[in-house]
Coordinates of C-alpha atoms and ligand atoms in Angstrom, one line a residue:
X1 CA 16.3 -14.3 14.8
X2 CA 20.1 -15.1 14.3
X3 CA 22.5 -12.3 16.3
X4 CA 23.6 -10.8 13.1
X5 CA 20.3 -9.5 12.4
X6 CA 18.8 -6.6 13.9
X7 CA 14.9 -6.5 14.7
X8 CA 13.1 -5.0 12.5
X9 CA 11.9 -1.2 13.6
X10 CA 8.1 -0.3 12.6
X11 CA 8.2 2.6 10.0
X12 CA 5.6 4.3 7.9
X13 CA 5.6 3.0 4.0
X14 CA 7.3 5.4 2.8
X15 CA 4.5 6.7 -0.4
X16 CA 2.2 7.4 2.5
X17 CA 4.6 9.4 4.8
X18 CA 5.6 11.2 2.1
X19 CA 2.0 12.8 2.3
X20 CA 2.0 13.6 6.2
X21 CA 4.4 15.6 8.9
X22 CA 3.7 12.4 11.3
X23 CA 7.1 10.5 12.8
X24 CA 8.2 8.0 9.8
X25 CA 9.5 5.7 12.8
X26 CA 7.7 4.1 14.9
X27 CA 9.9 2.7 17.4
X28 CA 10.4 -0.8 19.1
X29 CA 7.6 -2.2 21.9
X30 CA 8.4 -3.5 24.9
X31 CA 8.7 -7.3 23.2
X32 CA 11.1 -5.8 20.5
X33 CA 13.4 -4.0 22.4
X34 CA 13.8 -7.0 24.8
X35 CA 14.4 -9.1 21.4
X36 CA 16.8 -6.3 20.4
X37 CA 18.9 -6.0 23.4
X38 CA 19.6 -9.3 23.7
X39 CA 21.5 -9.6 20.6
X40 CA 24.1 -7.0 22.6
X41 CA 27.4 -9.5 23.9
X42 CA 27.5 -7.4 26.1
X43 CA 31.5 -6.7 25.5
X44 CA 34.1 -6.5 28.8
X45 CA 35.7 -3.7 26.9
X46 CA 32.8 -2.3 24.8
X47 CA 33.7 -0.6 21.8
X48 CA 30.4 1.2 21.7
X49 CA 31.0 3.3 24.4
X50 CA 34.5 5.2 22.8
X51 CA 32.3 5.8 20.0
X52 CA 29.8 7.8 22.2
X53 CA 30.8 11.3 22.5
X54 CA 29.6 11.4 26.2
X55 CA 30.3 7.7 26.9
X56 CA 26.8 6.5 27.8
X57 CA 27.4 2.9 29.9
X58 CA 26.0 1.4 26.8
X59 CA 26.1 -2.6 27.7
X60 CA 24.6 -1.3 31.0
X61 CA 21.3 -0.2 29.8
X62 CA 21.4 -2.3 27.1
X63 CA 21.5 -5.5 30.0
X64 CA 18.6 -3.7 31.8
X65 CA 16.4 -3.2 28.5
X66 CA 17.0 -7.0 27.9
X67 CA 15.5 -7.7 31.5
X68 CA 12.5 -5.5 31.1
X69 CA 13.9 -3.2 33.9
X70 CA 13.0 -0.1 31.7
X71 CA 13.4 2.3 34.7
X72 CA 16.2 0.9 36.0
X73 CA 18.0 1.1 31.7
X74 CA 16.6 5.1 31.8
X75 CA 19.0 5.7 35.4
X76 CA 21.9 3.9 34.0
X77 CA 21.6 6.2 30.7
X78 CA 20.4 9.2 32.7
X79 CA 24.1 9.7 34.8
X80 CA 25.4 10.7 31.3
X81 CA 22.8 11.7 28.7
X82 CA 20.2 14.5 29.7
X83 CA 18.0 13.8 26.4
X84 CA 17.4 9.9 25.3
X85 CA 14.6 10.2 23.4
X86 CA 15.8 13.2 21.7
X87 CA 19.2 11.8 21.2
X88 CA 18.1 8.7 20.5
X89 CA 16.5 9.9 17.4
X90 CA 18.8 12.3 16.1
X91 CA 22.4 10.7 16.9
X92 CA 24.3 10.4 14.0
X93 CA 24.4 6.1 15.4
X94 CA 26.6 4.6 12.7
X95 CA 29.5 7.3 13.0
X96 CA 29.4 7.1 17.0
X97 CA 28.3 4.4 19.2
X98 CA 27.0 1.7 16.6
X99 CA 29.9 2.7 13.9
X100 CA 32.1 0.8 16.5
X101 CA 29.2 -1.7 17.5
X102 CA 31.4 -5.5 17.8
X103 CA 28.6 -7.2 15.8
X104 CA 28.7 -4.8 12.6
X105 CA 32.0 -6.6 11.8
X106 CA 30.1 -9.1 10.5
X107 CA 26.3 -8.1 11.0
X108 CA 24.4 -5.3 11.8
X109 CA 25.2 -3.5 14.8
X110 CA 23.0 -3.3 17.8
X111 CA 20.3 -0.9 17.3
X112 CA 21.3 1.3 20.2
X113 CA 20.0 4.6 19.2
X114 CA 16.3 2.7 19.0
X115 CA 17.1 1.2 22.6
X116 CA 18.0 4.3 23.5
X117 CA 14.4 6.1 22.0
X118 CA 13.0 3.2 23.7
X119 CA 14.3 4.0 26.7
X120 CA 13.6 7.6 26.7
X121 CA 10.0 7.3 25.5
X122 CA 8.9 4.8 28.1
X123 CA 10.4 7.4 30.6
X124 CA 8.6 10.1 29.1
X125 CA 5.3 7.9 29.5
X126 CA 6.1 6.8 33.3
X127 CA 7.2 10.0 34.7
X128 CA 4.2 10.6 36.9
X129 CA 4.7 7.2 38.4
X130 CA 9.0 8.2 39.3
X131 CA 9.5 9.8 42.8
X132 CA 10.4 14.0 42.3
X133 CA 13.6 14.7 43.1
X134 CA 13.7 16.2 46.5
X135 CA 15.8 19.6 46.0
X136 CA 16.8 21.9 48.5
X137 CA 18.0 25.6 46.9
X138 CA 20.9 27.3 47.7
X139 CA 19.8 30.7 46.9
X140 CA 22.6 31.2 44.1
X141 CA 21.2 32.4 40.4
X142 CA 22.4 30.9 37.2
X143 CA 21.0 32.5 34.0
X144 CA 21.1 30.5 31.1
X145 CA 20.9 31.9 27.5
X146 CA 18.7 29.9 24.6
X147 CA 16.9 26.6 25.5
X148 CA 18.5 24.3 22.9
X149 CA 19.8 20.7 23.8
X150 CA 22.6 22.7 25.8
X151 CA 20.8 25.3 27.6
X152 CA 17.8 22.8 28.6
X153 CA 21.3 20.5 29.7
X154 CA 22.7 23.0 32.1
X155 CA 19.6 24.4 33.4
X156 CA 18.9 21.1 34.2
X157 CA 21.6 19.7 35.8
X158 CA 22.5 23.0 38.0
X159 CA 18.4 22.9 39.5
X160 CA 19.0 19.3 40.2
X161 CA 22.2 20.9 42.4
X162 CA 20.0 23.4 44.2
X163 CA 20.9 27.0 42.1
X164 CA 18.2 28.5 41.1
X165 CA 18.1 28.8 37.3
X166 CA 16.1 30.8 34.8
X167 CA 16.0 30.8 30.9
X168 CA 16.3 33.3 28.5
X169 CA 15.2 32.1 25.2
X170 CA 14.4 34.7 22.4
X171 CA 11.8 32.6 20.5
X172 CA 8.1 32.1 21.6
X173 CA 8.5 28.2 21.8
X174 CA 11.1 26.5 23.7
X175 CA 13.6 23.8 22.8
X176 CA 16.1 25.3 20.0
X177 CA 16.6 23.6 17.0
X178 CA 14.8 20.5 18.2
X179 CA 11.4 22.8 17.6
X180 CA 12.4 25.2 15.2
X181 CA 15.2 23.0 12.9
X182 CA 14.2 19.1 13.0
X183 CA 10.9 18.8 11.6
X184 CA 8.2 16.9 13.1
X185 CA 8.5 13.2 11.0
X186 CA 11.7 13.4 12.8
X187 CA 11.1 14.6 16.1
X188 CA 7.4 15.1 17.2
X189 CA 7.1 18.5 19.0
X190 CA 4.4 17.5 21.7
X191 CA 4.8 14.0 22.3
X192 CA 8.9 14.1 22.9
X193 CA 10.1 17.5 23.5
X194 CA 7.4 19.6 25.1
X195 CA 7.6 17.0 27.9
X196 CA 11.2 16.6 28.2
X197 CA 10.7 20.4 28.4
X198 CA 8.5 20.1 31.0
X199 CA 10.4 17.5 33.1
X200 CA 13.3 20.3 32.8
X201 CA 11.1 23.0 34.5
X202 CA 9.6 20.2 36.8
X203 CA 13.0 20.7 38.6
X204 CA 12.0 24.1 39.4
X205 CA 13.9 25.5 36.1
X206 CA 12.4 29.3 35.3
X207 CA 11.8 29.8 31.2
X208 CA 11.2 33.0 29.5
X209 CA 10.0 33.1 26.5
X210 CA 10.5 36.1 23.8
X211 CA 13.4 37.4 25.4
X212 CA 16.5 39.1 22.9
X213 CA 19.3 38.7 25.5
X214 CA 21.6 41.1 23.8
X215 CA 18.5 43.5 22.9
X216 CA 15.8 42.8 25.5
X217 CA 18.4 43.2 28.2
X218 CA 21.9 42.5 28.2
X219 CA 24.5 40.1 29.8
X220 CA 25.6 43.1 32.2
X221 CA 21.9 43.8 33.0
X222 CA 21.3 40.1 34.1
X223 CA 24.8 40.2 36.4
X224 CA 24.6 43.8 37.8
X225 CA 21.4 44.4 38.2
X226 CA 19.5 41.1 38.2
X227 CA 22.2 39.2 41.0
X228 CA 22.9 36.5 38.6
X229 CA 26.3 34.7 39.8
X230 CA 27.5 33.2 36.6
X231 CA 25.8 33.4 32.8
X232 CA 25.8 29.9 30.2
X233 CA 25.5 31.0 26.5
X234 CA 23.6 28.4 24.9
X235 CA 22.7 30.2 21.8
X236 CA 23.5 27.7 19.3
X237 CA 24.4 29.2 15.6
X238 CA 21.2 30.1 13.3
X239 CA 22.9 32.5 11.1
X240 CA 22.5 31.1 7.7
X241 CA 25.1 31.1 5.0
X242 CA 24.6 31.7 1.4
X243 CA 26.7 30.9 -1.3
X244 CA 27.3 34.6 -2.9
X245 CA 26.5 33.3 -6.6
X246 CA 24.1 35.8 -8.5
X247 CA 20.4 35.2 -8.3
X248 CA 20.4 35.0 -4.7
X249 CA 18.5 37.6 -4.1
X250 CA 15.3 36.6 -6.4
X251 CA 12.2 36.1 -5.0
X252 CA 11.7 32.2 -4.1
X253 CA 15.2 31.7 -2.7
X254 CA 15.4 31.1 1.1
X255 CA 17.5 29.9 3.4
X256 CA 16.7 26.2 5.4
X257 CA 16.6 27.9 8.4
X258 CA 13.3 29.9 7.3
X259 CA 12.0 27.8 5.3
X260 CA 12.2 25.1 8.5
X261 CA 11.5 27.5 11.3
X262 CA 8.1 28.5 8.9
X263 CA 7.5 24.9 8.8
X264 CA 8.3 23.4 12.4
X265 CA 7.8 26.5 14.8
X266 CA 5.1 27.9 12.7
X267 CA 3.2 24.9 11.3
X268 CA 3.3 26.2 7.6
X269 CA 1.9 23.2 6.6
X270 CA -1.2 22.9 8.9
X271 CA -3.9 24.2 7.3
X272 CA -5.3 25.6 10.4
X273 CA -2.6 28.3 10.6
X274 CA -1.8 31.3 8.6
X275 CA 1.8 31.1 8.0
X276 CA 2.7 32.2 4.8
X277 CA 5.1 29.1 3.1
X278 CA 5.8 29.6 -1.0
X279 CA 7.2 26.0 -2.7
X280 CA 5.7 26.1 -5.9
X281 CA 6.0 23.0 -7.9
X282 CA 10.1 22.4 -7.9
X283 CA 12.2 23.0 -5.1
X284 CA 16.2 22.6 -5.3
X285 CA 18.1 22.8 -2.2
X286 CA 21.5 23.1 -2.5
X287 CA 23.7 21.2 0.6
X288 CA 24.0 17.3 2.2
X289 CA 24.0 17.4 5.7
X290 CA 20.6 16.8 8.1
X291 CA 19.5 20.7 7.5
X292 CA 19.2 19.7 3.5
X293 CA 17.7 16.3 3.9
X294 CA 15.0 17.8 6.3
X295 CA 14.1 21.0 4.0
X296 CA 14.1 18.6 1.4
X297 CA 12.0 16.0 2.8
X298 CA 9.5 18.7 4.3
X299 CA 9.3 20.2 0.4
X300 CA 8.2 17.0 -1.1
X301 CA 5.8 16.5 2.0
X302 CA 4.4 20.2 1.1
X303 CA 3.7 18.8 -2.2
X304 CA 6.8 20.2 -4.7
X305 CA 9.0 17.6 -7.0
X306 CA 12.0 18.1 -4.9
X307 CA 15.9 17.4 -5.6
X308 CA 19.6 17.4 -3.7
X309 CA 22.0 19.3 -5.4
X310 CA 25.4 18.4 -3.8
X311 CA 29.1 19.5 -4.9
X312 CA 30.7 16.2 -3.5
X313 CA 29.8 12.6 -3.8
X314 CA 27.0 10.0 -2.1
X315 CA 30.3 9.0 0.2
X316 CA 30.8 12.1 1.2
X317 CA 27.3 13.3 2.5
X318 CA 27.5 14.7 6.0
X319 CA 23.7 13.4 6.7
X320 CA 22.6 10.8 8.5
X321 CA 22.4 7.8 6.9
X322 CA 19.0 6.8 8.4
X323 CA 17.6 10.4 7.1
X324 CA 19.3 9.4 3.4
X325 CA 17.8 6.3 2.9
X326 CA 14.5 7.8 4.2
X327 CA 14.5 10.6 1.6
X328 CA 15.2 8.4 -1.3
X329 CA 12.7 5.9 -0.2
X330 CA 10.3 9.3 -0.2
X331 CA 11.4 9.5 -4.0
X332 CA 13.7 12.9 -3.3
X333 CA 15.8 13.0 -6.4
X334 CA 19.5 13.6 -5.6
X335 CA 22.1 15.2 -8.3
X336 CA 25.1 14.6 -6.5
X337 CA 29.0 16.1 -7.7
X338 CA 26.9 19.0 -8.8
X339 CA 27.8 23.0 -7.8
X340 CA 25.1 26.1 -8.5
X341 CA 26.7 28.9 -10.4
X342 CA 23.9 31.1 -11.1
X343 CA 20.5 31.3 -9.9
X344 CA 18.3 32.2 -13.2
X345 CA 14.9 34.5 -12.6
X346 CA 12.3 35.7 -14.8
X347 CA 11.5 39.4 -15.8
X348 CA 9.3 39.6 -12.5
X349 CA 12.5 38.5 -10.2
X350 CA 10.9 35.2 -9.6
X351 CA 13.3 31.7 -10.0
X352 CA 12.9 30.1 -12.8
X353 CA 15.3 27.5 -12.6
X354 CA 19.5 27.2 -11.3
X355 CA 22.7 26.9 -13.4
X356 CA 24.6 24.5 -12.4
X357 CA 28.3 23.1 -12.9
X358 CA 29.3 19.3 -12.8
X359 CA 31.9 18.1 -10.6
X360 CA 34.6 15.5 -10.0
X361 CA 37.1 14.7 -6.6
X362 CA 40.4 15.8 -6.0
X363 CA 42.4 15.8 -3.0
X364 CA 41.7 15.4 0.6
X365 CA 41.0 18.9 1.8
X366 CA 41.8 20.3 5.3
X367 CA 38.8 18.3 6.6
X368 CA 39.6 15.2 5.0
X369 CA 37.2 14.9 2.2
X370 CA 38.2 15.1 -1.2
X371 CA 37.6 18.4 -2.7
X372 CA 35.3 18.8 -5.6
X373 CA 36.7 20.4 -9.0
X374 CA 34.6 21.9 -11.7
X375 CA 34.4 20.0 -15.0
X376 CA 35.6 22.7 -17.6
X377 CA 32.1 23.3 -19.8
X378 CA 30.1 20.5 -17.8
X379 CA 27.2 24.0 -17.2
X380 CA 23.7 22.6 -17.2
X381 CA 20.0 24.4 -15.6
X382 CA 17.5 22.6 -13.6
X383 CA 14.0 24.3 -14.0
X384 CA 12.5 25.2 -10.4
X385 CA 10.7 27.9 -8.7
X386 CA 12.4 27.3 -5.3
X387 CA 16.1 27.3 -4.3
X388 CA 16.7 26.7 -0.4
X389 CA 20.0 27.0 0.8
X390 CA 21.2 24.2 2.8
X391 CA 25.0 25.5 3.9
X392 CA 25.3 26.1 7.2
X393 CA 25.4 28.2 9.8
X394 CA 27.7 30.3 12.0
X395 CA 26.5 32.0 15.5
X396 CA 24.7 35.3 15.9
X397 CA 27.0 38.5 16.6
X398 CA 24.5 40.2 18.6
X399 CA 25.8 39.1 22.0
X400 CA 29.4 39.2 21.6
X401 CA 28.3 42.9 20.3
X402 CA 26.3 44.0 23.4
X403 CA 29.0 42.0 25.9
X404 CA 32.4 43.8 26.6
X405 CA 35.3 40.9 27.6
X406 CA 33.5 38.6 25.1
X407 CA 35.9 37.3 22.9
X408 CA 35.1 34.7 19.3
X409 CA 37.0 33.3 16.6
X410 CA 37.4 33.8 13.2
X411 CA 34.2 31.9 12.6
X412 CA 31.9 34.1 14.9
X413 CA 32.2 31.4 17.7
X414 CA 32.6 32.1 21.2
X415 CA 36.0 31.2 22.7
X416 CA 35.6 29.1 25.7
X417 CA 38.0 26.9 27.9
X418 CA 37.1 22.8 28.1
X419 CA 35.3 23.6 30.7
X420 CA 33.3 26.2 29.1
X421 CA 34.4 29.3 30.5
X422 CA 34.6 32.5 28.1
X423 CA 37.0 35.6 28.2
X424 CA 34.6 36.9 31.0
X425 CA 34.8 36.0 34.0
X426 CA 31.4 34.5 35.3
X427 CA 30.4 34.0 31.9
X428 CA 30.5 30.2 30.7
X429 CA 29.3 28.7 27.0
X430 CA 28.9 25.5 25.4
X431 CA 27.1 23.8 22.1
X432 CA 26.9 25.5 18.9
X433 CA 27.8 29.1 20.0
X434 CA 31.4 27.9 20.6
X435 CA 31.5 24.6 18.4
X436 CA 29.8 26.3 15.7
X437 CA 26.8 24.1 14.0
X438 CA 27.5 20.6 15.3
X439 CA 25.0 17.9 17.2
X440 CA 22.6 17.6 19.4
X441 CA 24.5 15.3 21.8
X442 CA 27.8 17.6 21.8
X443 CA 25.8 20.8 22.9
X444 CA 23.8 18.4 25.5
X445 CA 27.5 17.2 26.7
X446 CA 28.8 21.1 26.6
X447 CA 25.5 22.7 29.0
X448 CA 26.4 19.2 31.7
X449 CA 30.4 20.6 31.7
X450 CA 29.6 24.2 31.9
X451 CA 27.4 23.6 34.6
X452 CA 29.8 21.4 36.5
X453 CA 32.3 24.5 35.9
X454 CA 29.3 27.3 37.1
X455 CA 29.0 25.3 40.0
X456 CA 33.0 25.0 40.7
X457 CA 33.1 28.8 40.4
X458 CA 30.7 29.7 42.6
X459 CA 31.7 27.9 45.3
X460 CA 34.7 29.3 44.9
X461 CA 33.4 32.7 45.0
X462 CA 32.1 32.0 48.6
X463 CA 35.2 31.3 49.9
Ligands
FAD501 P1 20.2 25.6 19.6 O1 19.5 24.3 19.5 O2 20.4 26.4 18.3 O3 19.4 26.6 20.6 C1 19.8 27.9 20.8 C2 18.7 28.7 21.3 O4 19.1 29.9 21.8 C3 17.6 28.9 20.3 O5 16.3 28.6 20.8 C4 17.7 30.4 20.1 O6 16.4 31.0 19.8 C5 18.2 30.9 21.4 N1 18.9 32.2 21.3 C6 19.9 32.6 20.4 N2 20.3 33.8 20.7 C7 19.6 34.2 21.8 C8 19.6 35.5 22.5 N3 20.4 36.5 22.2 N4 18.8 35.5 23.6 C9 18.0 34.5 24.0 N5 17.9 33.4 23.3 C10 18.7 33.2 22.2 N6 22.0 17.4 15.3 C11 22.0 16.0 15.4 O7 22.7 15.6 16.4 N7 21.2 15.2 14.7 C12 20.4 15.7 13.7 O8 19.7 14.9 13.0 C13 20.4 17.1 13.5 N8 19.6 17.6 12.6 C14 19.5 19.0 12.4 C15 18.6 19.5 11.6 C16 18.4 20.9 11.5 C17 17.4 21.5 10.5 C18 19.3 21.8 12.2 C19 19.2 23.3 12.0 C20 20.2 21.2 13.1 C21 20.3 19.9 13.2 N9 21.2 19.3 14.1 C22 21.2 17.9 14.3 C23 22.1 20.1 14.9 C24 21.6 20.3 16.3 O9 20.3 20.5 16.3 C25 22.4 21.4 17.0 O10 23.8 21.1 17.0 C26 21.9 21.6 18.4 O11 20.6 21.9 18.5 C27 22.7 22.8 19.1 O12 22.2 23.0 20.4 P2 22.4 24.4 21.1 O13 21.8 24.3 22.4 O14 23.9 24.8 21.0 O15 21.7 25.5 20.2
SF4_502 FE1 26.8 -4.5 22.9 FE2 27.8 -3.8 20.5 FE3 28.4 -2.4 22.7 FE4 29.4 -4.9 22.4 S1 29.9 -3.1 21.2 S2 28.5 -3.9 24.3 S3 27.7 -5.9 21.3 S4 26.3 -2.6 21.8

C-alpha cells in the first residue's frame, strides 16, 4: 500500500443497501486502522488539527491507533471531543480536518474520521473493561434543556465535575437529531448512540424523557422552584421551513423533518410498527444539504423512484460528500440548477407532480456561493406523488416565549456570549438554538464551553 493511498473501508454494495436501513459502512478492524494510521507523517505543525473545529490532537491518536494502543488513542481524543463515534461518522471530514490533511496535496488524505469511528466504537465495545470515574458531588443543580450532541456534551462534562445534572428532553427517545434526524444506514440507533447515551448517564447524568420545557414546566419553574443554579438550552432548531410556492399545502407534501422523525424515531419502515409513512411511487425532495440526501436516501430504501431537485450546482451542494457519492451509487437521480415553482395536485388535493424552473449562476451571494437565476421560459413538471421539503430549519419560539430576559435574533436564534451565556443571567445556550442548524461537532463543542462557563458562574455565585 503506497502512502498516497488510503485503505480501503468495508461498505455495503450499494444495490443491496439500497434495500435495507442497516449502516452502508462498515468501518476499519483493528489490522486496517493500524494499516491506516500509519500512512499519517505525523506533521510537527499539523494542518489537520486548524481544520478541526474543536482541535482534536489529531497526530496524537492517530500515533496511538498506529501502535494498537486503542485505549490510550480514545483518551488522547476524549480531552477534546465528547462523541467519536458519532462524530466520526457524521463530520463533514473533507471540509474540516482531512480538507487540510498534508497528504491530499497529492494523495488522499488520511482517513481520520474512520480512525476516529474506530476509535470511538472500540471504546463503546470496551467500556465495561475502563475504570468508572470516581466522582464526588458538590450538591449544585445544572438543568440542561434537549439531549442533542450539545445537551448530552454539557451534561456530561459538568457530572464528570461533580454538579448534579438532570435532562429535560421533550421527545420519548433521547439523543436529538442523532435519533430523530440521521437515519439509521448512517448512524445505528442501538449499537452507537443508545450506549454513548448510556455512558453519559453512567456519570450519574438524570434524563427525562417527554418533558415540554416551555409547556411542561418552564425555565422559571426549574430556577425558582426546582433550586436549579444555572439552565443550558440545548434545544437545537427543528422548525422546518417551506418554500411558500402554491401546492404546499396538498396532501403528500411533508417536510424532512417528519418524514425522518416518522422514519428514525418511529421506525416507519419496520414492519413491526404501526407508524403511518405515505411515499407512493415518486418522491421529489427539494434541498442539498445532509437533511435532503438522508430523506432522499431513506425514500428510495422505502421503495419510491426518488430524485434531488437543487436550485444551484453539484459544486455548490452543502452535503457531505461521502453521503453524495453514496446516494448516487444508490441510483438517487439528481436534477441539479433546478427551482420548484408550483406544486401541481389532482382534483382530490393529492400531488401529482411539481413545476419546476431551470436555473443558471450569477454572483457570489452574501454567503459566497453564486446565486442561481431563473432561465426566462426554461418551466418544466416532474410527475410524483411526494414532495419533501429539504430547506432548513430555524429554532422553536416556544421557550424564548415562556422565558422573560430571553433575547434572539432575527433568525429565531438565541443570543448568547462565546461563552454561552444568554440575556439571562443563569441561563447559558449553545448548538443549534444559537447557531441555528449547523453540525454535530459545533453543538458538541458549544454544551463543553457552556459548561466550562456554568461552572465559572457558580463558583462565583458562592463567593
Ligand atoms: P438537537 O440535536 O436538535 O437536539 C435538541 C433536542 O432538544 C431535541 O431532542 C429536542 O427534542 C429537544 N428540545 C427542543 N425543545 C425542547 C424543549 N422545549 N424542552 C425539552 N426538550 C426540547 N450534522 C453533522 O455534523 N453531520 C451530518 O451528517 C448531519 N446530518 C444531519 C441530518 C439531519 C436529517 C439533520 C436534521 C441534521 C443533521 N446534522 C448533521 C446537523 C446536526 O445533527 C445538528 O447540528 C446537531 O444535532 C445539533 O445539536 P443540538 O444539540 O444543538 O440540537
Ligand atoms: Fe497526519 Fe495528515 Fe494530520 Fe499530517 S495533516 S498529522 S499527515 S492527518
Amino acid at each position: 500500500m503506497d502512502v498516497l493511498t488510503r485503505v480501503p473501508v468495508r461498505e455495503q454494495e450499494p444495490a443491496v443497501r439500497a434495500a435495507n436501513f442497516e449502516e452502508v459502512c462498515l468501518g476499519y478492524n483493528e489490522e486496517e486502522a493500524m494499516a491506516e494510521a500509519a500512512r499519517c507523517l505525523n506533521c510537527k505543525n499539523a494542518q489537520c488539527m486548524k481544520g478541526c473545529p474543536v482541535s482534536i490532537n489529531i497526530p496524537g491518536f492517530i500515533a496511538e491507533v498506529k501502535e494498537g494502543n486503542f485505549e490510550a488513542a480514545y483518551h488522547v481524543i476524549s480531552e477534546s471531543s465528547a462523541l467519536p463515534a458519532v462524530c466520526g461518522r457524521v463530520c463533514p471530514q473533507e471540509s474540516q480536518c482531512e480538507g487540510s490533511c498534508v497528504l491530499g496535496v497529492k494523495g488522499e488524505p488520511v482517513a481520520i474520521g474512520k480512525l476516529e469511528r474506530f476509535v470511538g466504537d472500540w471504546k463503546i465495545e470496551n467500556a465495561d473493561k475502563m475504570p468508572a470515574p470516581d466522582i464526588k458531588r458538590n450538591g449544585h443543580k445544572v438543568a440542561v434543556i434537549g439531549s442533542g450532541p450539545s445537551g448530552l456534551a454539557c451534561a456530561s462534562d459538568l457530572a464528570r465535575m461533580g454538579y448534579e445534572v438532570k435532562i429535560f428532553e421533550a421527545l420519548h427517545k433521547v439523543g436529538g437529531v442523532l435519533v430523530y434526524g440521521i437515519p439509521e444506514f448512517r448512524l445505528p440507533k442501538e449499537k452507537i448512540v443508545a450506549r454513548e447515551v448510556e455512558a453519559v448517564k453512567k456519570l450519574g447524568v438524570e434524563i427525562e424523557t417527554d418533558v415540554i420545557v416551555g409547556r411542561t414546566v418552564t425555565i422559571d419553574e426549574l430556577m425558582n422552584e426546582e433550586g436549579y443554579e444555572a439552565v443550558f438550552i440545548g434545544s437545537g432548531a427543528g422548525l422546518p421551513r417551506f418554500m411558500g410556492i402554491p401546492g404546499e399545502n396538498l396532501n403528500g407534501v411533508v417536510s424532512a423533518n417528519e418524514f425522518l422523525t416518522r422514519t428514525n424515531l418511529m421506525k416507519a419502515y419496520d414492519t413491526h410498527y404501526d407508524t403511518p409513512i405515505y411515499v407512493g411511487q415518486r418522491v421529489v425532495v427539494v434541498g442539498g444539504g445532509n437533511v435532503a440526501m438522508d430523506a432522499v436516501r431513506t425514500a428510495k430504501r422505502l421503495g419510491a423512484e426518488a430524485t434531488i431537485v437543487y436550485r444551484r450546482s453539484e459544486k455548490e451542494l452543502p452535503a457531505r460528500v461521502e453521503e453524495v457519492h453514496h446516494a448516487k451509487e444508490e441510483g438517487i437521480e439528481f436534477r441539479m440548477l433546478t427551482n420548484p415553482t408550483s406544486i401541481i395536485g389532482d382534483e382530490k388535493g393529492w400531488v401529482v407532480g411539481i413545476s419546476c424552473v431551470e436555473m443558471e449562476l450569477g454572483e457570489p451571494d452574501e454567503s459566497g456561493r453564486r446565486s442561481p437565476i431563473e432561465k426566462a421560459g426554461s418551466d418544466f413538471e416532474i410527475p410524483c406523488d411526494v414532495v419533501i421539503m429539504a430547506l432548513g430549519t430555524s429554532p422553536n419560539p416556544l421557550l424564548k416565549m415562556t422565558t422573560e430576559g430571553l433575547e434572539t435574533n432575527r433568525k429565531g436564534c438565541l443570543v448568547a456570549d462565546e461563552k454561552g451565556a444568554t440575556t439571562r443571567e443563569g441561563i447559558f445556550a449553545g448548538g443549534d438554538a444559537v447557531t441555528g442548524a449547523a453540525t454535530v461537532i459545533l453543538a458538541m463543542g458549544a454544551g463543553r464551553k457552556a459548561a466550562k462557563s456554568i461552572d465559572e458562574y457558580i463558583r462565583q455565585k458562592k463567593h
